[in-house]
PDB file of C-alpha atoms in Angstrom:
ATOM      1  CA  MET A   1      20.219   5.913 -12.602  1.00 34.00           C
ATOM      2  CA  THR A   2      23.640   6.433 -11.054  1.00 33.00           C
ATOM      3  CA  LEU A   3      22.458   4.617  -7.976  1.00 32.00           C
ATOM      4  CA  PHE A   4      21.678   1.508  -9.977  1.00 32.00           C
ATOM      5  CA  LYS A   5      25.038   1.531 -11.733  1.00 35.00           C
ATOM      6  CA  SER A   6      26.885   1.780  -8.444  1.00 35.00           C
ATOM      7  CA  VAL A   7      25.653  -1.622  -7.239  1.00 37.00           C
ATOM      8  CA  SER A   8      27.942  -4.403  -8.403  1.00 39.00           C
ATOM      9  CA  PRO A   9      26.286  -7.396 -10.127  1.00 39.00           C
ATOM     10  CA  HIS A  10      28.783  -9.655  -8.283  1.00 42.00           C
ATOM     11  CA  TYR A  11      27.540  -8.270  -4.967  1.00 35.00           C
ATOM     12  CA  CYS A  12      23.957  -8.828  -6.096  1.00 37.00           C
ATOM     13  CA  ALA A  13      24.686 -12.445  -6.947  1.00 39.00           C
ATOM     14  CA  SER A  14      25.823 -13.033  -3.368  1.00 40.00           C
ATOM     15  CA  LEU A  15      22.485 -11.960  -1.899  1.00 35.00           C
ATOM     16  CA  PRO A  16      19.864 -14.482  -3.066  1.00 36.00           C
ATOM     17  CA  GLY A  17      16.647 -14.170  -1.136  1.00 41.00           C
ATOM     18  CA  LEU A  18      17.761 -11.087   0.794  1.00 37.00           C
ATOM     19  CA  PHE A  19      14.531  -9.247   0.023  1.00 36.00           C
ATOM     20  CA  VAL A  20      12.630 -11.499   2.405  1.00 37.00           C
ATOM     21  CA  SER A  21      15.272 -12.766   4.803  1.00 39.00           C
ATOM     22  CA  VAL A  22      16.409  -9.454   6.313  1.00 36.00           C
ATOM     23  CA  ALA A  23      13.360  -7.265   5.829  1.00 38.00           C
ATOM     24  CA  SER A  24      12.090  -7.604   9.360  1.00 38.00           C
ATOM     25  CA  LYS A  25      15.030  -5.752  10.926  1.00 43.00           C
ATOM     26  CA  HIS A  26      16.834  -3.907   8.159  1.00 41.00           C
ATOM     27  CA  LEU A  27      14.544  -2.116   5.701  1.00 44.00           C
ATOM     28  CA  ALA A  28      17.519  -0.305   4.188  1.00 47.00           C
ATOM     29  CA  LEU A  29      19.109  -3.620   3.235  1.00 45.00           C
ATOM     30  CA  VAL A  30      15.860  -4.666   1.607  1.00 44.00           C
ATOM     31  CA  ALA A  31      16.038  -1.579  -0.589  1.00 45.00           C
ATOM     32  CA  ILE A  32      19.615  -2.516  -1.599  1.00 48.00           C
ATOM     33  CA  ALA A  33      18.454  -6.037  -2.410  1.00 46.00           C
ATOM     34  CA  THR A  34      15.697  -4.755  -4.676  1.00 44.00           C
ATOM     35  CA  LEU A  35      18.245  -2.596  -6.497  1.00 46.00           C
ATOM     36  CA  CYS A  36      20.435  -5.648  -6.962  1.00 49.00           C
ATOM     37  CA  ILE A  37      17.580  -7.649  -8.438  1.00 44.00           C
ATOM     38  CA  ALA A  38      16.688  -4.776 -10.731  1.00 42.00           C
ATOM     39  CA  THR A  39      20.227  -4.411 -12.102  1.00 43.00           C
ATOM     40  CA  ALA A  40      20.338  -8.143 -12.838  1.00 43.00           C
ATOM     41  CA  MET A  41      17.228  -7.872 -15.026  1.00 42.00           C
ATOM     42  CA  PRO A  42      17.377  -6.865 -18.698  1.00 42.00           C
ATOM     43  CA  SER A  43      15.677  -3.452 -18.388  1.00 42.00           C
ATOM     44  CA  LEU A  44      14.194  -0.872 -16.041  1.00 50.00           C
ATOM     45  CA  ALA A  45      10.611   0.273 -15.665  1.00 45.00           C
ATOM     46  CA  GLY A  46       8.993   2.842 -17.870  1.00 71.00           C
ATOM     47  CA  SER A  47       6.918   1.525 -20.770  1.00 86.00           C
ATOM     48  CA  ARG A  48       3.455   1.644 -19.204  1.00 90.00           C
ATOM     49  CA  ILE A  49       1.408   4.840 -19.244  1.00 91.00           C
ATOM     50  CA  LEU A  50       1.927   7.449 -16.522  1.00 92.00           C
ATOM     51  CA  GLY A  51      -0.147   6.788 -13.387  1.00 92.00           C
ATOM     52  CA  THR A  52      -1.053   3.172 -14.196  1.00 92.00           C
ATOM     53  CA  GLY A  53       0.911   1.925 -11.158  1.00 93.00           C
ATOM     54  CA  GLY A  54      -1.081   4.014  -8.702  1.00 94.00           C
ATOM     55  CA  VAL A  55       0.712   5.170  -5.562  1.00 96.00           C
ATOM     56  CA  SER A  56       1.961   3.328  -2.457  1.00 96.00           C
ATOM     57  CA  ALA A  57      -0.720   2.343   0.061  1.00 97.00           C
ATOM     58  CA  ILE A  58       0.071   2.486   3.790  1.00 96.00           C
ATOM     59  CA  GLU A  59       0.747  -1.267   3.772  1.00 97.00           C
ATOM     60  CA  GLY A  60       3.315  -1.056   0.969  1.00 96.00           C
ATOM     61  CA  ALA A  61       1.377  -2.417  -2.018  1.00 98.00           C
ATOM     62  CA  ALA A  62       0.510  -0.388  -5.104  1.00 97.00           C
ATOM     63  CA  GLY A  63      -2.887   1.264  -4.876  1.00 95.00           C
ATOM     64  CA  GLY A  64      -4.389   4.293  -3.184  1.00 93.00           C
ATOM     65  CA  GLY A  65      -3.439   5.562   0.238  1.00 94.00           C
ATOM     66  CA  LEU A  66      -5.699   3.298   2.297  1.00 96.00           C
ATOM     67  CA  SER A  67      -6.254   0.287   0.067  1.00 96.00           C
ATOM     68  CA  PRO A  68      -4.323  -1.885  -2.413  1.00 97.00           C
ATOM     69  CA  TRP A  69      -5.469  -1.859  -6.032  1.00 97.00           C
ATOM     70  CA  ALA A  70      -5.087  -4.563  -8.664  1.00 98.00           C
ATOM     71  CA  VAL A  71      -2.371  -2.620 -10.512  1.00 97.00           C
ATOM     72  CA  LEU A  72       1.295  -3.365  -9.844  1.00 97.00           C
ATOM     73  CA  SER A  73       3.751  -0.681  -8.718  1.00 95.00           C
ATOM     74  CA  SER A  74       5.815   1.549 -11.048  1.00 93.00           C
ATOM     75  CA  THR A  75       5.249   1.569 -14.824  1.00 93.00           C
ATOM     76  CA  ALA A  76       7.125  -1.647 -15.620  1.00 92.00           C
ATOM     77  CA  SER A  77       5.768  -3.609 -18.573  1.00 91.00           C
ATOM     78  CA  GLU A  78       5.847  -7.364 -19.165  1.00 90.00           C
ATOM     79  CA  GLN A  79       9.523  -7.228 -20.168  1.00 90.00           C
ATOM     80  CA  GLU A  80      10.686  -4.824 -17.482  1.00 93.00           C
ATOM     81  CA  VAL A  81      11.362  -4.546 -13.754  1.00 94.00           C
ATOM     82  CA  GLY A  82      10.382  -1.598 -11.573  1.00 94.00           C
ATOM     83  CA  VAL A  83      11.534  -0.507  -8.122  1.00 95.00           C
ATOM     84  CA  THR A  84       9.434   1.868  -6.015  1.00 96.00           C
ATOM     85  CA  ALA A  85      10.075   3.540  -2.653  1.00 97.00           C
ATOM     86  CA  ALA A  86       7.712   5.718  -0.629  1.00 97.00           C
ATOM     87  CA  ALA A  87       7.610   7.764   2.563  1.00 97.00           C
ATOM     88  CA  THR A  88       4.249   8.582   4.133  1.00 97.00           C
ATOM     89  CA  ARG A  89       3.062  10.696   7.046  1.00 97.00           C
ATOM     90  CA  ALA A  90      -0.506  10.826   8.394  1.00 96.00           C
ATOM     91  CA  TRP A  91      -1.625  12.933  11.327  1.00 95.00           C
ATOM     92  CA  VAL A  92      -5.030  12.827  13.012  1.00 95.00           C
ATOM     93  CA  ASN A  93      -6.280  14.290  16.295  1.00 93.00           C
ATOM     94  CA  ASP A  94      -4.440  11.978  18.701  1.00 91.00           C
ATOM     95  CA  TYR A  95      -2.082   9.901  16.549  1.00 92.00           C
ATOM     96  CA  ARG A  96       0.745  10.232  14.040  1.00 95.00           C
ATOM     97  CA  LEU A  97       1.486   7.451  11.540  1.00 96.00           C
ATOM     98  CA  THR A  98       4.809   7.200   9.693  1.00 97.00           C
ATOM     99  CA  VAL A  99       5.288   4.622   6.927  1.00 97.00           C
ATOM    100  CA  THR A 100       8.354   3.785   4.846  1.00 97.00           C
ATOM    101  CA  GLY A 101       8.143   1.139   2.171  1.00 96.00           C
ATOM    102  CA  ALA A 102       9.551  -0.338  -1.013  1.00 97.00           C
ATOM    103  CA  SER A 103       8.203  -2.601  -3.724  1.00 97.00           C
ATOM    104  CA  LEU A 104       9.494  -4.582  -6.667  1.00 97.00           C
ATOM    105  CA  ASN A 105       7.490  -5.150  -9.857  1.00 97.00           C
ATOM    106  CA  ILE A 106       8.687  -8.191 -11.822  1.00 96.00           C
ATOM    107  CA  TYR A 107       7.571  -8.180 -15.469  1.00 95.00           C
ATOM    108  CA  ASP A 108       4.177  -6.665 -14.532  1.00 96.00           C
ATOM    109  CA  ARG A 109       3.210 -10.107 -13.268  1.00 97.00           C
ATOM    110  CA  ALA A 110       4.259 -10.147  -9.614  1.00 98.00           C
ATOM    111  CA  GLU A 111       4.866  -7.498  -6.960  1.00 98.00           C
ATOM    112  CA  LEU A 112       6.849  -7.882  -3.737  1.00 98.00           C
ATOM    113  CA  SER A 113       6.577  -5.199  -1.080  1.00 98.00           C
ATOM    114  CA  VAL A 114       7.725  -4.366   2.429  1.00 98.00           C
ATOM    115  CA  ALA A 115       6.566  -1.576   4.734  1.00 98.00           C
ATOM    116  CA  ARG A 116       7.418  -0.341   8.191  1.00 98.00           C
ATOM    117  CA  GLN A 117       4.650   1.410  10.133  1.00 97.00           C
ATOM    118  CA  ARG A 118       5.100   3.447  13.308  1.00 97.00           C
ATOM    119  CA  LEU A 119       2.099   4.885  15.142  1.00 94.00           C
ATOM    120  CA  ASP A 120       2.946   7.598  17.688  1.00 93.00           C
ATOM    121  CA  LEU A 121       0.393   7.762  20.506  1.00 86.00           C
ATOM    122  CA  GLU A 122       0.330  11.512  20.979  1.00 72.00           C
ATOM    123  CA  THR A 123      -2.161  11.540  23.871  1.00 70.00           C
ATOM    124  CA  LEU A 124      -1.395   8.190  25.508  1.00 68.00           C
ATOM    125  CA  GLY A 125       2.378   8.307  25.073  1.00 72.00           C
ATOM    126  CA  GLY A 126       4.594   5.632  23.487  1.00 82.00           C
ATOM    127  CA  GLU A 127       4.251   4.074  20.059  1.00 90.00           C
ATOM    128  CA  LEU A 128       3.102   1.000  18.169  1.00 93.00           C
ATOM    129  CA  SER A 129       4.981  -0.382  15.181  1.00 96.00           C
ATOM    130  CA  GLN A 130       4.784  -3.280  12.763  1.00 97.00           C
ATOM    131  CA  ASP A 131       6.428  -4.737   9.663  1.00 98.00           C
ATOM    132  CA  ILE A 132       4.361  -5.781   6.648  1.00 98.00           C
ATOM    133  CA  TYR A 133       5.550  -8.145   3.912  1.00 98.00           C
ATOM    134  CA  GLY A 134       3.395  -8.292   0.806  1.00 98.00           C
ATOM    135  CA  ALA A 135       3.108 -10.229  -2.433  1.00 98.00           C
ATOM    136  CA  LYS A 136       0.683  -9.583  -5.266  1.00 98.00           C
ATOM    137  CA  LEU A 137       0.069 -11.659  -8.410  1.00 98.00           C
ATOM    138  CA  ARG A 138      -1.649 -10.263 -11.485  1.00 98.00           C
ATOM    139  CA  LEU A 139      -4.154 -12.914 -12.490  1.00 98.00           C
ATOM    140  CA  PHE A 140      -5.253 -11.444 -15.823  1.00 97.00           C
ATOM    141  CA  GLY A 141      -6.247  -8.297 -17.622  1.00 96.00           C
ATOM    142  CA  ASP A 142      -5.094  -4.724 -18.086  1.00 95.00           C
ATOM    143  CA  VAL A 143      -6.332  -1.594 -16.338  1.00 96.00           C
ATOM    144  CA  LEU A 144      -6.671   0.328 -19.625  1.00 95.00           C
ATOM    145  CA  TYR A 145      -7.872  -1.921 -22.408  1.00 93.00           C
ATOM    146  CA  HIS A 146      -9.236  -5.206 -21.072  1.00 95.00           C
ATOM    147  CA  PRO A 147     -13.072  -5.046 -20.844  1.00 95.00           C
ATOM    148  CA  TRP A 148     -12.950  -6.477 -17.305  1.00 96.00           C
ATOM    149  CA  GLY A 149      -9.963  -4.434 -16.225  1.00 97.00           C
ATOM    150  CA  ILE A 150      -7.106  -5.968 -14.232  1.00 98.00           C
ATOM    151  CA  TRP A 151      -7.518  -8.572 -11.460  1.00 98.00           C
ATOM    152  CA  SER A 152      -4.877  -9.408  -8.845  1.00 98.00           C
ATOM    153  CA  LEU A 153      -4.558 -11.649  -5.798  1.00 98.00           C
ATOM    154  CA  GLY A 154      -2.457 -10.506  -2.846  1.00 98.00           C
ATOM    155  CA  VAL A 155      -1.292 -11.401   0.661  1.00 98.00           C
ATOM    156  CA  GLN A 156       0.127  -9.252   3.461  1.00 98.00           C
ATOM    157  CA  HIS A 157       1.883 -10.771   6.462  1.00 98.00           C
ATOM    158  CA  LYS A 158       2.047  -8.432   9.461  1.00 98.00           C
ATOM    159  CA  ARG A 159       4.099  -8.581  12.679  1.00 97.00           C
ATOM    160  CA  VAL A 160       3.684  -6.192  15.615  1.00 97.00           C
ATOM    161  CA  ASP A 161       6.922  -5.332  17.438  1.00 95.00           C
ATOM    162  CA  ASP A 162       5.531  -5.070  20.971  1.00 92.00           C
ATOM    163  CA  GLY A 163       2.336  -6.903  21.865  1.00 91.00           C
ATOM    164  CA  THR A 164       1.826  -5.284  25.282  1.00 91.00           C
ATOM    165  CA  ILE A 165      -0.945  -2.877  24.268  1.00 90.00           C
ATOM    166  CA  PRO A 166      -2.675  -5.199  21.756  1.00 93.00           C
ATOM    167  CA  THR A 167      -2.860  -8.090  24.221  1.00 93.00           C
ATOM    168  CA  ALA A 168      -3.998  -5.758  27.009  1.00 92.00           C
ATOM    169  CA  LEU A 169      -6.904  -4.727  24.778  1.00 91.00           C
ATOM    170  CA  GLY A 170      -7.784  -8.382  24.152  1.00 93.00           C
ATOM    171  CA  ALA A 171      -6.035  -9.239  20.864  1.00 94.00           C
ATOM    172  CA  ASN A 172      -5.434 -12.948  20.308  1.00 95.00           C
ATOM    173  CA  ALA A 173      -2.117 -12.649  18.448  1.00 95.00           C
ATOM    174  CA  THR A 174       0.641 -10.216  17.480  1.00 95.00           C
ATOM    175  CA  SER A 175       1.034 -11.472  13.904  1.00 96.00           C
ATOM    176  CA  GLY A 176      -1.368 -12.350  11.140  1.00 96.00           C
ATOM    177  CA  THR A 177      -1.888 -12.542   7.393  1.00 97.00           C
ATOM    178  CA  ASP A 178      -4.410 -10.753   5.182  1.00 98.00           C
ATOM    179  CA  ALA A 179      -5.477 -12.104   1.789  1.00 98.00           C
ATOM    180  CA  TYR A 180      -7.244  -9.970  -0.790  1.00 98.00           C
ATOM    181  CA  LEU A 181      -8.642  -9.947  -4.321  1.00 98.00           C
ATOM    182  CA  SER A 182      -8.635  -6.653  -6.226  1.00 98.00           C
ATOM    183  CA  ALA A 183     -10.050  -5.486  -9.543  1.00 98.00           C
ATOM    184  CA  SER A 184      -9.245  -2.129 -11.191  1.00 98.00           C
ATOM    185  CA  LYS A 185     -10.554  -0.532 -14.382  1.00 98.00           C
ATOM    186  CA  LEU A 186     -10.009   2.815 -16.124  1.00 97.00           C
ATOM    187  CA  LEU A 187     -13.125   4.144 -17.898  1.00 97.00           C
ATOM    188  CA  PHE A 188     -12.235   6.481 -20.757  1.00 96.00           C
ATOM    189  CA  SER A 189     -14.094   9.827 -21.002  1.00 95.00           C
ATOM    190  CA  ALA A 190     -16.593   8.680 -18.381  1.00 95.00           C
ATOM    191  CA  VAL A 191     -17.284  11.990 -16.575  1.00 93.00           C
ATOM    192  CA  ALA A 192     -17.287  15.310 -18.468  1.00 93.00           C
ATOM    193  CA  GLY A 193     -14.729  13.891 -20.876  1.00 94.00           C
ATOM    194  CA  ARG A 194     -12.422  12.822 -18.035  1.00 96.00           C
ATOM    195  CA  ASN A 195     -11.077   9.323 -17.415  1.00 97.00           C
ATOM    196  CA  VAL A 196     -12.328   7.591 -14.258  1.00 97.00           C
ATOM    197  CA  LEU A 197     -10.458   4.907 -12.303  1.00 97.00           C
ATOM    198  CA  LEU A 198     -12.492   2.371 -10.306  1.00 98.00           C
ATOM    199  CA  ASN A 199     -11.155  -0.195  -7.854  1.00 98.00           C
ATOM    200  CA  ALA A 200     -12.782  -2.812  -5.636  1.00 98.00           C
ATOM    201  CA  THR A 201     -10.984  -5.007  -3.096  1.00 98.00           C
ATOM    202  CA  LEU A 202     -12.308  -7.914  -1.040  1.00 98.00           C
ATOM    203  CA  ARG A 203     -10.092  -8.640   1.968  1.00 98.00           C
ATOM    204  CA  ASN A 204     -10.011 -11.534   4.425  1.00 98.00           C
ATOM    205  CA  THR A 205      -8.444 -10.299   7.658  1.00 97.00           C
ATOM    206  CA  GLU A 206      -8.288 -10.515  11.429  1.00 96.00           C
ATOM    207  CA  ALA A 207      -6.168  -7.363  11.826  1.00 96.00           C
ATOM    208  CA  ASN A 208      -7.235  -4.747  14.370  1.00 96.00           C
ATOM    209  CA  GLN A 209      -6.571  -1.202  13.096  1.00 95.00           C
ATOM    210  CA  GLY A 210      -4.663  -2.700  10.187  1.00 96.00           C
ATOM    211  CA  GLY A 211      -2.662  -4.902  12.574  1.00 96.00           C
ATOM    212  CA  LEU A 212      -1.224  -2.224  14.872  1.00 95.00           C
ATOM    213  CA  LEU A 213      -3.580  -3.398  17.648  1.00 95.00           C
ATOM    214  CA  GLY A 214      -2.908  -7.074  17.016  1.00 95.00           C
ATOM    215  CA  PHE A 215      -5.101  -9.724  15.458  1.00 97.00           C
ATOM    216  CA  GLY A 216      -8.456 -11.182  16.488  1.00 94.00           C
ATOM    217  CA  GLY A 217     -10.191 -10.602  19.789  1.00 93.00           C
ATOM    218  CA  ASP A 218     -13.094 -11.354  22.082  1.00 91.00           C
ATOM    219  CA  GLN A 219     -15.695 -10.211  19.490  1.00 92.00           C
ATOM    220  CA  GLY A 220     -14.412 -12.126  16.496  1.00 83.00           C
ATOM    221  CA  SER A 221     -11.550 -13.397  14.400  1.00 85.00           C
ATOM    222  CA  ARG A 222     -11.280 -13.628  10.610  1.00 92.00           C
ATOM    223  CA  SER A 223     -13.837 -11.784   8.522  1.00 95.00           C
ATOM    224  CA  TRP A 224     -14.414 -10.540   4.988  1.00 97.00           C
ATOM    225  CA  VAL A 225     -14.369  -6.774   4.457  1.00 97.00           C
ATOM    226  CA  ALA A 226     -14.797  -4.607   1.359  1.00 98.00           C
ATOM    227  CA  GLU A 227     -12.706  -1.694   0.135  1.00 98.00           C
ATOM    228  CA  GLY A 228     -13.435   0.661  -2.732  1.00 97.00           C
ATOM    229  CA  SER A 229     -11.827   3.574  -4.570  1.00 97.00           C
ATOM    230  CA  VAL A 230     -12.824   6.011  -7.305  1.00 98.00           C
ATOM    231  CA  GLY A 231     -10.661   8.619  -8.971  1.00 97.00           C
ATOM    232  CA  VAL A 232     -11.142  11.174 -11.732  1.00 97.00           C
ATOM    233  CA  PHE A 233      -8.167  12.252 -13.849  1.00 97.00           C
ATOM    234  CA  ILE A 234      -8.498  16.044 -14.056  1.00 97.00           C
ATOM    235  CA  THR A 235      -5.451  15.966 -16.320  1.00 96.00           C
ATOM    236  CA  PRO A 236      -3.282  13.008 -17.398  1.00 94.00           C
ATOM    237  CA  GLN A 237      -1.022  13.832 -14.418  1.00 96.00           C
ATOM    238  CA  TRP A 238      -3.553  14.769 -11.738  1.00 97.00           C
ATOM    239  CA  ILE A 239      -6.182  12.519 -10.151  1.00 97.00           C
ATOM    240  CA  VAL A 240      -8.660  13.329  -7.373  1.00 98.00           C
ATOM    241  CA  GLY A 241     -10.958  10.858  -5.699  1.00 97.00           C
ATOM    242  CA  ALA A 242     -12.190   9.034  -2.619  1.00 98.00           C
ATOM    243  CA  GLU A 243     -11.502   5.761  -0.813  1.00 98.00           C
ATOM    244  CA  TYR A 244     -13.507   3.689   1.639  1.00 98.00           C
ATOM    245  CA  ARG A 245     -12.158   0.785   3.679  1.00 98.00           C
ATOM    246  CA  GLN A 246     -14.427  -1.417   5.751  1.00 97.00           C
ATOM    247  CA  LYS A 247     -12.888  -2.662   9.004  1.00 95.00           C
ATOM    248  CA  PRO A 248     -13.462  -5.633  11.321  1.00 94.00           C
ATOM    249  CA  ASP A 249     -14.500  -4.925  14.923  1.00 92.00           C
ATOM    250  CA  ASN A 250     -12.868  -7.660  17.028  1.00 94.00           C
ATOM    251  CA  LEU A 251     -12.134  -5.853  20.308  1.00 94.00           C
ATOM    252  CA  SER A 252     -14.889  -4.872  22.750  1.00 91.00           C
ATOM    253  CA  ALA A 253     -12.366  -2.648  24.555  1.00 90.00           C
ATOM    254  CA  ALA A 254     -11.519  -0.666  21.409  1.00 89.00           C
ATOM    255  CA  GLN A 255     -14.327  -0.044  18.928  1.00 89.00           C
ATOM    256  CA  GLU A 256     -13.139   0.065  15.328  1.00 93.00           C
ATOM    257  CA  ASP A 257     -14.736   2.178  12.603  1.00 95.00           C
ATOM    258  CA  ASP A 258     -14.384   2.127   8.841  1.00 96.00           C
ATOM    259  CA  TRP A 259     -11.776   4.352   7.183  1.00 97.00           C
ATOM    260  CA  GLN A 260     -12.431   6.878   4.443  1.00 97.00           C
ATOM    261  CA  SER A 261     -10.495   9.568   2.604  1.00 97.00           C
ATOM    262  CA  LEU A 262     -10.623  12.239  -0.052  1.00 98.00           C
ATOM    263  CA  TYR A 263      -7.354  12.268  -1.978  1.00 97.00           C
ATOM    264  CA  SER A 264      -5.414  14.095  -4.658  1.00 98.00           C
ATOM    265  CA  ALA A 265      -2.348  12.621  -6.377  1.00 98.00           C
ATOM    266  CA  TYR A 266      -0.054  14.364  -8.838  1.00 98.00           C
ATOM    267  CA  PHE A 267       2.393  12.443 -11.062  1.00 97.00           C
ATOM    268  CA  PHE A 268       5.224  14.806 -11.964  1.00 95.00           C
ATOM    269  CA  ASN A 269       6.620  12.129 -14.278  1.00 94.00           C
ATOM    270  CA  LYS A 270       7.035   8.333 -14.241  1.00 93.00           C
ATOM    271  CA  HIS A 271       9.566   8.593 -11.421  1.00 93.00           C
ATOM    272  CA  LEU A 272       7.977  10.953  -8.895  1.00 95.00           C
ATOM    273  CA  SER A 273       4.501  11.498  -7.435  1.00 96.00           C
ATOM    274  CA  LEU A 274       2.973  13.269  -4.437  1.00 97.00           C
ATOM    275  CA  THR A 275      -0.308  12.330  -2.755  1.00 97.00           C
ATOM    276  CA  GLY A 276      -2.298  14.380  -0.265  1.00 97.00           C
ATOM    277  CA  ALA A 277      -5.535  13.402   1.470  1.00 98.00           C
ATOM    278  CA  TRP A 278      -8.071  14.253   4.133  1.00 98.00           C
ATOM    279  CA  LEU A 279      -8.685  11.266   6.441  1.00 97.00           C
ATOM    280  CA  ASP A 280     -11.617  10.195   8.583  1.00 97.00           C
ATOM    281  CA  LEU A 281     -10.557   7.120  10.567  1.00 95.00           C
ATOM    282  CA  GLY A 282     -13.319   7.143  13.190  1.00 94.00           C
ATOM    283  CA  ASP A 283     -12.587   5.847  16.707  1.00 91.00           C
ATOM    284  CA  ILE A 284      -9.129   4.399  17.366  1.00 89.00           C
ATOM    285  CA  ALA A 285      -8.357   2.645  20.678  1.00 84.00           C
ATOM    286  CA  GLY A 286     -11.105   4.478  22.518  1.00 82.00           C
ATOM    287  CA  LEU A 287     -10.290   7.959  21.202  1.00 88.00           C
ATOM    288  CA  PRO A 288     -13.156   9.250  19.015  1.00 90.00           C
ATOM    289  CA  SER A 289     -13.396  11.020  15.660  1.00 91.00           C
ATOM    290  CA  GLN A 290      -9.834  10.741  14.419  1.00 94.00           C
ATOM    291  CA  GLN A 291      -9.597  13.083  11.437  1.00 96.00           C
ATOM    292  CA  GLY A 292      -6.655  14.753   9.776  1.00 97.00           C
ATOM    293  CA  GLY A 293      -4.233  14.926   6.882  1.00 97.00           C
ATOM    294  CA  TYR A 294      -1.994  12.631   4.846  1.00 97.00           C
ATOM    295  CA  LEU A 295       1.058  13.174   2.629  1.00 97.00           C
ATOM    296  CA  SER A 296       2.997  10.560   0.678  1.00 97.00           C
ATOM    297  CA  LEU A 297       6.018  11.003  -1.599  1.00 97.00           C
ATOM    298  CA  GLN A 298       6.818   8.173  -4.024  1.00 97.00           C
ATOM    299  CA  ALA A 299       9.846   7.558  -6.247  1.00 96.00           C
ATOM    300  CA  ALA A 300       9.941   4.852  -8.934  1.00 93.00           C
ATOM    301  CA  PHE A 301      12.647   3.525 -11.266  1.00 87.00           C
TER     302      PHE A 301
END
């Protein structure tokens, strides 16, 4: 809380639109901008039930590790604002992925997010990186009590820093935009008296390996893909589950497989959570059977 109080409202007033305008080069400034917006609002996050904001997906939006869900980040209610930050590390046989991100929940109606991904090519040498800017709008519903759950519409604009490798593999572009529709629902006492969380996402995309290998290619361009998640709350603070993310296959030079994971997330309180997972990402850029681990630490206010 001290951090919020240290940001002057007069300074915040001088930074309209900073969240979007400087995100591409200065993620730290984006975080300051979100704090400014939060301090200008009437209250901070906290009224929703623990865990109802999910965790931070690798593209910055609230959800699981691999896929966005319909829920919005933090536990902000319809009269509150929530700020979330996350740091993620995934390591598979030949690659290391580092993600830093932040999101802003405005009155549990809209979510803005930004993420920075860096993929270290352990075997090939070098790295690939991209920035992702996201927006999500809650269309209707509630994950707990509405009979149809919660439904949200989102977009993610992605920009690769260096297009040398993507274009060499046959990608058509180094930037692109995903659009997705997500639905999430918590089923009370569904399995052995435990609550079960279900999520389904339909995504329209042309991103190769989430965008790190560019967009489109000689085998295709935009396509619809499905993503799904299931989680069982062992306790009110601990959820275990699985995710599956279908992928396009646009590049003949780099076969792309679907992603899947087994995950466990623990919510220490409404401000701190830790997620661990086992990943199976299939072939990536010609290197087969990429499997490994995943850790993500999230803080919310």
